PDB file of C-alpha atoms in Angstrom:
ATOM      1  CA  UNK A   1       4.213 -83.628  10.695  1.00 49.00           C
ATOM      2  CA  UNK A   2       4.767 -80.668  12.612  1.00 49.00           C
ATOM      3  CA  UNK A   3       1.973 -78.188  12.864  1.00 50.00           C
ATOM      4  CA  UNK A   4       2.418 -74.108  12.390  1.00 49.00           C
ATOM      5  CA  UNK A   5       1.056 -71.715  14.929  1.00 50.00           C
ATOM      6  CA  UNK A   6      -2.503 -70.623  13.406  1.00 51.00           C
ATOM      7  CA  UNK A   7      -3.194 -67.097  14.176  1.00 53.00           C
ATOM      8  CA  UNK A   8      -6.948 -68.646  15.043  1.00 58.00           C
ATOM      9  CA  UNK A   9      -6.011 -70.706  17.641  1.00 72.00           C
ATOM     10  CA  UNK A  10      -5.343 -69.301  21.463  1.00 67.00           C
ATOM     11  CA  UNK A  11      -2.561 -69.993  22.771  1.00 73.00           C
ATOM     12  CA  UNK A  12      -2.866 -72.344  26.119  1.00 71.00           C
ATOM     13  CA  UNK A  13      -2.198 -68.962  28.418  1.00 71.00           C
ATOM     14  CA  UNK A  14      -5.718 -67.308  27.271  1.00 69.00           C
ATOM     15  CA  UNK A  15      -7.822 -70.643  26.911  1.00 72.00           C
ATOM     16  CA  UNK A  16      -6.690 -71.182  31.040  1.00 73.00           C
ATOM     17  CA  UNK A  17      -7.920 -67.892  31.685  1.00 69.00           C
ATOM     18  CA  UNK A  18     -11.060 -68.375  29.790  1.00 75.00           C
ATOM     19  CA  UNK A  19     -11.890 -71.403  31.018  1.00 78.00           C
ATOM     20  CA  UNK A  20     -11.125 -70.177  35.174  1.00 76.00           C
ATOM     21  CA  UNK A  21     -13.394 -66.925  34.374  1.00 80.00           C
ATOM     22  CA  UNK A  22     -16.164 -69.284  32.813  1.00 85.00           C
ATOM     23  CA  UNK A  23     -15.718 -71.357  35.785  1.00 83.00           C
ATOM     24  CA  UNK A  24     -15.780 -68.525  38.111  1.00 80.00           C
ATOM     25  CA  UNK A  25     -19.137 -66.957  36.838  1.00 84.00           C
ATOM     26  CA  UNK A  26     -20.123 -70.700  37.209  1.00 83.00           C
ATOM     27  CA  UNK A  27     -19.296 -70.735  40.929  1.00 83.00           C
ATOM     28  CA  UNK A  28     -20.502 -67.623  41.766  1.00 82.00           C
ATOM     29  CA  UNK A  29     -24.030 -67.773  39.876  1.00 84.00           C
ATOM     30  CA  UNK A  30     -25.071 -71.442  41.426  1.00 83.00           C
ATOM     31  CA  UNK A  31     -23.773 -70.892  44.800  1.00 83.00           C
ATOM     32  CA  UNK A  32     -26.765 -71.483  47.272  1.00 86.00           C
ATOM     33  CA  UNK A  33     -25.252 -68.383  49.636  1.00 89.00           C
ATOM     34  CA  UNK A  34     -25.191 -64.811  48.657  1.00 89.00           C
ATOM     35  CA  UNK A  35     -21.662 -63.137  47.498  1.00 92.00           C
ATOM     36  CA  UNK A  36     -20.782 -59.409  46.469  1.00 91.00           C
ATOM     37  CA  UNK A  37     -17.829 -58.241  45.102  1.00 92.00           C
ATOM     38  CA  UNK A  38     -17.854 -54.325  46.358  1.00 92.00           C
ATOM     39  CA  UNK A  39     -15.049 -51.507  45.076  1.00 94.00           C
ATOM     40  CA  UNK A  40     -13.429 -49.547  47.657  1.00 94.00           C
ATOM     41  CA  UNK A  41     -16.338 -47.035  47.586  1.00 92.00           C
ATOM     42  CA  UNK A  42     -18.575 -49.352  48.906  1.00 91.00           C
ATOM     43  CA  UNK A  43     -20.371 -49.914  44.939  1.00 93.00           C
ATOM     44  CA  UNK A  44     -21.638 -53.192  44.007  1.00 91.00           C
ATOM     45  CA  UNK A  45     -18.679 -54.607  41.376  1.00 92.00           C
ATOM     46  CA  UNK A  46     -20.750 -58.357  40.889  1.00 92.00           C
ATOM     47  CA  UNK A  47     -23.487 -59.986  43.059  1.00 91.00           C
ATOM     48  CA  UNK A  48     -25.526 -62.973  42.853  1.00 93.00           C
ATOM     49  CA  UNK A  49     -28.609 -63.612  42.645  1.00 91.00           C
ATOM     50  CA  UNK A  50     -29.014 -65.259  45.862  1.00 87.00           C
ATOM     51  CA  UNK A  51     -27.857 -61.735  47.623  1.00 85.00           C
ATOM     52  CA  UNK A  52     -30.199 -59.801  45.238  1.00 85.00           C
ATOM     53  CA  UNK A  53     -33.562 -61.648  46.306  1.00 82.00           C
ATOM     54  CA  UNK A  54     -32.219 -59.843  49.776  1.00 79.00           C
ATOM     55  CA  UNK A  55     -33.458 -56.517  48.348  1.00 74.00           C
ATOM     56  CA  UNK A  56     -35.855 -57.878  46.114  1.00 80.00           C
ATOM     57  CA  UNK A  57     -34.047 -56.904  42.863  1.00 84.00           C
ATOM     58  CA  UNK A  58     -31.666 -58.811  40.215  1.00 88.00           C
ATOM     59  CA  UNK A  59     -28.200 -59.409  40.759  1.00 89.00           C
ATOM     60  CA  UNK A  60     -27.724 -56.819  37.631  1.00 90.00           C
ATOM     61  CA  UNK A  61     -30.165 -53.870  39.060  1.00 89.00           C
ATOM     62  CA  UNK A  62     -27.392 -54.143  41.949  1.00 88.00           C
ATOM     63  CA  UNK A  63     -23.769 -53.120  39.986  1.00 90.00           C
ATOM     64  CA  UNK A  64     -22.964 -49.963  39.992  1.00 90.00           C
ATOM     65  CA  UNK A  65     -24.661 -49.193  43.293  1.00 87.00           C
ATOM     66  CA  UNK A  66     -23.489 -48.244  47.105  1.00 86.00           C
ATOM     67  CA  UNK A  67     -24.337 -51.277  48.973  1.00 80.00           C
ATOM     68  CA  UNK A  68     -26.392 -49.198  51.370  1.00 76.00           C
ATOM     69  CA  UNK A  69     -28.907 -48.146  48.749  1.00 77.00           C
ATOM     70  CA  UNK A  70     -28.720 -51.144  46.677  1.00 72.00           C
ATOM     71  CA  UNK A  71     -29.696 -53.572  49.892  1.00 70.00           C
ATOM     72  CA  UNK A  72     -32.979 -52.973  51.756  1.00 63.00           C
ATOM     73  CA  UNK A  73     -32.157 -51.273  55.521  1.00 63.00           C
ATOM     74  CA  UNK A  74     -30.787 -52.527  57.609  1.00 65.00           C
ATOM     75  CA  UNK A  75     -28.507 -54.157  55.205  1.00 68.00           C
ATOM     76  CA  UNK A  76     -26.496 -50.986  54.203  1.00 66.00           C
ATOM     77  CA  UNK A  77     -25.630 -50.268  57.934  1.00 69.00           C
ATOM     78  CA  UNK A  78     -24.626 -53.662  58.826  1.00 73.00           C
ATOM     79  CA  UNK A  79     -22.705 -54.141  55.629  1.00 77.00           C
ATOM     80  CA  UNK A  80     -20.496 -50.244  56.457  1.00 83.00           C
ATOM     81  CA  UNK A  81     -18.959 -51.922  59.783  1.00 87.00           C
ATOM     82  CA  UNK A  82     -17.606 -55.102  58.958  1.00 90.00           C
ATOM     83  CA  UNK A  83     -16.815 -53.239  55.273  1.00 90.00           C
ATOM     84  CA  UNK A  84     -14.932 -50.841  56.512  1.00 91.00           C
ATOM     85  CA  UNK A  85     -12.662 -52.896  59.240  1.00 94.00           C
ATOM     86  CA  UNK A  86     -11.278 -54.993  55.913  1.00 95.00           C
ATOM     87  CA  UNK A  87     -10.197 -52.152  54.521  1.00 93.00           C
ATOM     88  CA  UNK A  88      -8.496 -50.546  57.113  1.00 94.00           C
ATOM     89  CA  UNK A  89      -7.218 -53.379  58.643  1.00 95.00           C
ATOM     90  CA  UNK A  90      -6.995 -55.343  55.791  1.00 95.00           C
ATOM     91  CA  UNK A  91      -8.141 -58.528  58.007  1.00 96.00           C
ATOM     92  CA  UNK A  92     -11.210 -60.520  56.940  1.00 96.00           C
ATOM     93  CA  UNK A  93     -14.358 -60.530  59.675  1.00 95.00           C
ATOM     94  CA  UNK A  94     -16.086 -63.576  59.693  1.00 94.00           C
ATOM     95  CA  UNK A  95     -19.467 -65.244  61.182  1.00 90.00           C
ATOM     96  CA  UNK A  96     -21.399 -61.849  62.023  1.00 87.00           C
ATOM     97  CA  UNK A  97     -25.010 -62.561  62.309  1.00 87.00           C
ATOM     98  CA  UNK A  98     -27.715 -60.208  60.554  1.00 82.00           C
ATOM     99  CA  UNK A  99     -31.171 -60.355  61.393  1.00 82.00           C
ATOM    100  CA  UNK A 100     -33.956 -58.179  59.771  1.00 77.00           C
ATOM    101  CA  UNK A 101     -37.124 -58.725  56.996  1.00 75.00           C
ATOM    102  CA  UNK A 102     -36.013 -58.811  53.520  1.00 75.00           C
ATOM    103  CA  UNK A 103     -38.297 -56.881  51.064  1.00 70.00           C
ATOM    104  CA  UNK A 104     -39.044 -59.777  49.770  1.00 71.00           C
ATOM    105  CA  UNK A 105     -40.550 -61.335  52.521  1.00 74.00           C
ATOM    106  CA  UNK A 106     -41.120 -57.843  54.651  1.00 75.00           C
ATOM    107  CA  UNK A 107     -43.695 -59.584  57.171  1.00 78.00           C
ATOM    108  CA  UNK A 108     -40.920 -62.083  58.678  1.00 78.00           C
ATOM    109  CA  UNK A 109     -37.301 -61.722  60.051  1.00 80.00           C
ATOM    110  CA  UNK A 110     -34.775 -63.604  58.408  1.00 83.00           C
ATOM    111  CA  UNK A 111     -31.088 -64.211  60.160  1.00 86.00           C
ATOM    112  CA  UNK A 112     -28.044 -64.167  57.962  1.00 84.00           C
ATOM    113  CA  UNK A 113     -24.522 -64.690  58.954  1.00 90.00           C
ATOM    114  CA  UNK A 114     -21.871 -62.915  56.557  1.00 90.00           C
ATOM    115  CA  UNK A 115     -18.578 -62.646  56.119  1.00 93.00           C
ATOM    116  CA  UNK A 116     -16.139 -60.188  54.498  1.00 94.00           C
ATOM    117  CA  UNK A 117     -12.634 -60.791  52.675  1.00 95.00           C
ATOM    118  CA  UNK A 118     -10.159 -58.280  51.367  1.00 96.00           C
ATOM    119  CA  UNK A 119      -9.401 -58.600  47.568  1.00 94.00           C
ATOM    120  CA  UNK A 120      -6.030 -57.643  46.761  1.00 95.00           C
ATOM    121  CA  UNK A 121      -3.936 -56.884  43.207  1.00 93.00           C
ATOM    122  CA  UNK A 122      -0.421 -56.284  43.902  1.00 94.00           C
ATOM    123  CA  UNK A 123      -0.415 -56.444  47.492  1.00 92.00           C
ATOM    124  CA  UNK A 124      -2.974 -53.078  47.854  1.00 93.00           C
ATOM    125  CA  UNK A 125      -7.092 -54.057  48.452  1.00 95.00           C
ATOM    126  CA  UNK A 126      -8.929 -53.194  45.668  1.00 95.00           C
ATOM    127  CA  UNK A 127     -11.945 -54.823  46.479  1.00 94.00           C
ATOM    128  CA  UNK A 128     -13.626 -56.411  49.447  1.00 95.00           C
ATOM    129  CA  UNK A 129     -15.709 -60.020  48.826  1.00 93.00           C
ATOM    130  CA  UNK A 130     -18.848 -61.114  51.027  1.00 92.00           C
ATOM    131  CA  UNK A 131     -20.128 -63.425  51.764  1.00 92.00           C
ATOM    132  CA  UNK A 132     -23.776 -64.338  53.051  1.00 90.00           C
ATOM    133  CA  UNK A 133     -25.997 -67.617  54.753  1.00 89.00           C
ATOM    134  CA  UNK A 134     -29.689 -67.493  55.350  1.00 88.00           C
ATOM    135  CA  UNK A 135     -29.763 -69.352  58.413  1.00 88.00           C
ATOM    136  CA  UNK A 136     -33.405 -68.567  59.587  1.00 81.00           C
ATOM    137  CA  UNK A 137     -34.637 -71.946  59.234  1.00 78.00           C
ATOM    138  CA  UNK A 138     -32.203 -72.850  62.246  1.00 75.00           C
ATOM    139  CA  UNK A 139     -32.679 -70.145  63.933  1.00 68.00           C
ATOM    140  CA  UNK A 140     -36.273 -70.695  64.320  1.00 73.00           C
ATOM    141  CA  UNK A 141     -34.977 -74.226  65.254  1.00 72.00           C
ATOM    142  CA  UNK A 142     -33.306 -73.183  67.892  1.00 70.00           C
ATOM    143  CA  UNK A 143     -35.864 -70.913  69.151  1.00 73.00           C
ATOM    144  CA  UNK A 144     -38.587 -73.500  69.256  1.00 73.00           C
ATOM    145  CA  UNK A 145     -36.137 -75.821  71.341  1.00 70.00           C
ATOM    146  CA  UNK A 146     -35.730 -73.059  73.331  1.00 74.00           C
ATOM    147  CA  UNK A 147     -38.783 -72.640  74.541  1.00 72.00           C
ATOM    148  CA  UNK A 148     -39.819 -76.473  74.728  1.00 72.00           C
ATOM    149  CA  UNK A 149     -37.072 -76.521  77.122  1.00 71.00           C
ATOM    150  CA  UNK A 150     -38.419 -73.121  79.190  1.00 70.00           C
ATOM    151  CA  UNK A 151     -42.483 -74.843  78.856  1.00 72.00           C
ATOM    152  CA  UNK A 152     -40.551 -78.092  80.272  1.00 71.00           C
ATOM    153  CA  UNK A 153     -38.750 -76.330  82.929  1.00 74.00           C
ATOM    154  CA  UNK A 154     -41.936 -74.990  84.261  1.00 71.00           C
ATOM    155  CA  UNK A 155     -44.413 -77.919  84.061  1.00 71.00           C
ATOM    156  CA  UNK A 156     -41.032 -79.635  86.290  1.00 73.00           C
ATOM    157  CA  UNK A 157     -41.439 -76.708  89.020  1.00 76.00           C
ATOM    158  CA  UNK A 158     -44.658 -76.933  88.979  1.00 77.00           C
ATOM    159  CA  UNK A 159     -44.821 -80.543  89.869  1.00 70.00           C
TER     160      UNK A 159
END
């Protein structure tokens, strides 16, 4: 028995589409680094959460906004750089490092590295994607070594 088309049922084209969007928001919700999705104006299209807590705010408080108010300083200057270089070269810029408190932890400087990605529709950018890594724990790491190595150095001269 053949079945007939039921105007309830989707057709494969829009349950695809469904599906990649639910997966999407999936993606982009649980990822452990922050991502932004800003318009050409520099106005936050979609955030995370995990680039929210940057600013101390919701992922939600953030759409709508310029990136330079919606991100605690010095966020919205180092974010108008690497922003602006996608769009007018329309070249990505990757692995620039950030360091600077976050309002949610103001007393202590965090280090991100971030990187931008033009978002095109039709061959023109419409958008430009970041993303971000807290990588203060291994930059403290490295810091510590650092000066293990200096403390080392001089006990050896010493000697």
């Amino acid at each position: 028995m053949i079945e007939e088309p039921s105007a309830t049922r989707e057709p494969p084209e829009a349950w695809e589409l469904r599906e990649s969007r639910e997966l999407l928001e999936t993606i982009i919700t649980c990822a452990p680094v922050g991502f932004a999705l800003l318009d050409p104006a520099m106005r936050v299209v979609r955030a995370n959460q995990e680039l929210a807590q940057i600013g101390g705010r919701s992922a939600d408080e953030l759409v709508g906004e310029r990136a330079q108010e919606a991100l605690a300083p010095p966020w919205g200057e180092a974010l108008a750089g690497p922003f602006r270089r996608v769009l007018e070269s329309g070249e990505p810029v990757h692995d620039l490092e950030v360091a600077a408190p976050t309002a949610a932890d103001p007393g202590r400087d965090h280090t991100w590295v971030a990187s931008w990605y033009p978002v095109r529709h039709e061959g023109e950018i419409v958008a430009v994607g970041v993303f971000v890594t807290d990588i203060s724990d291994r930059v403290r790491a490295e810091r510590g070594l650092q000066l293990l190595f200096e403390v080392g150095e001089a006990l050896d001269a010493t000697l």
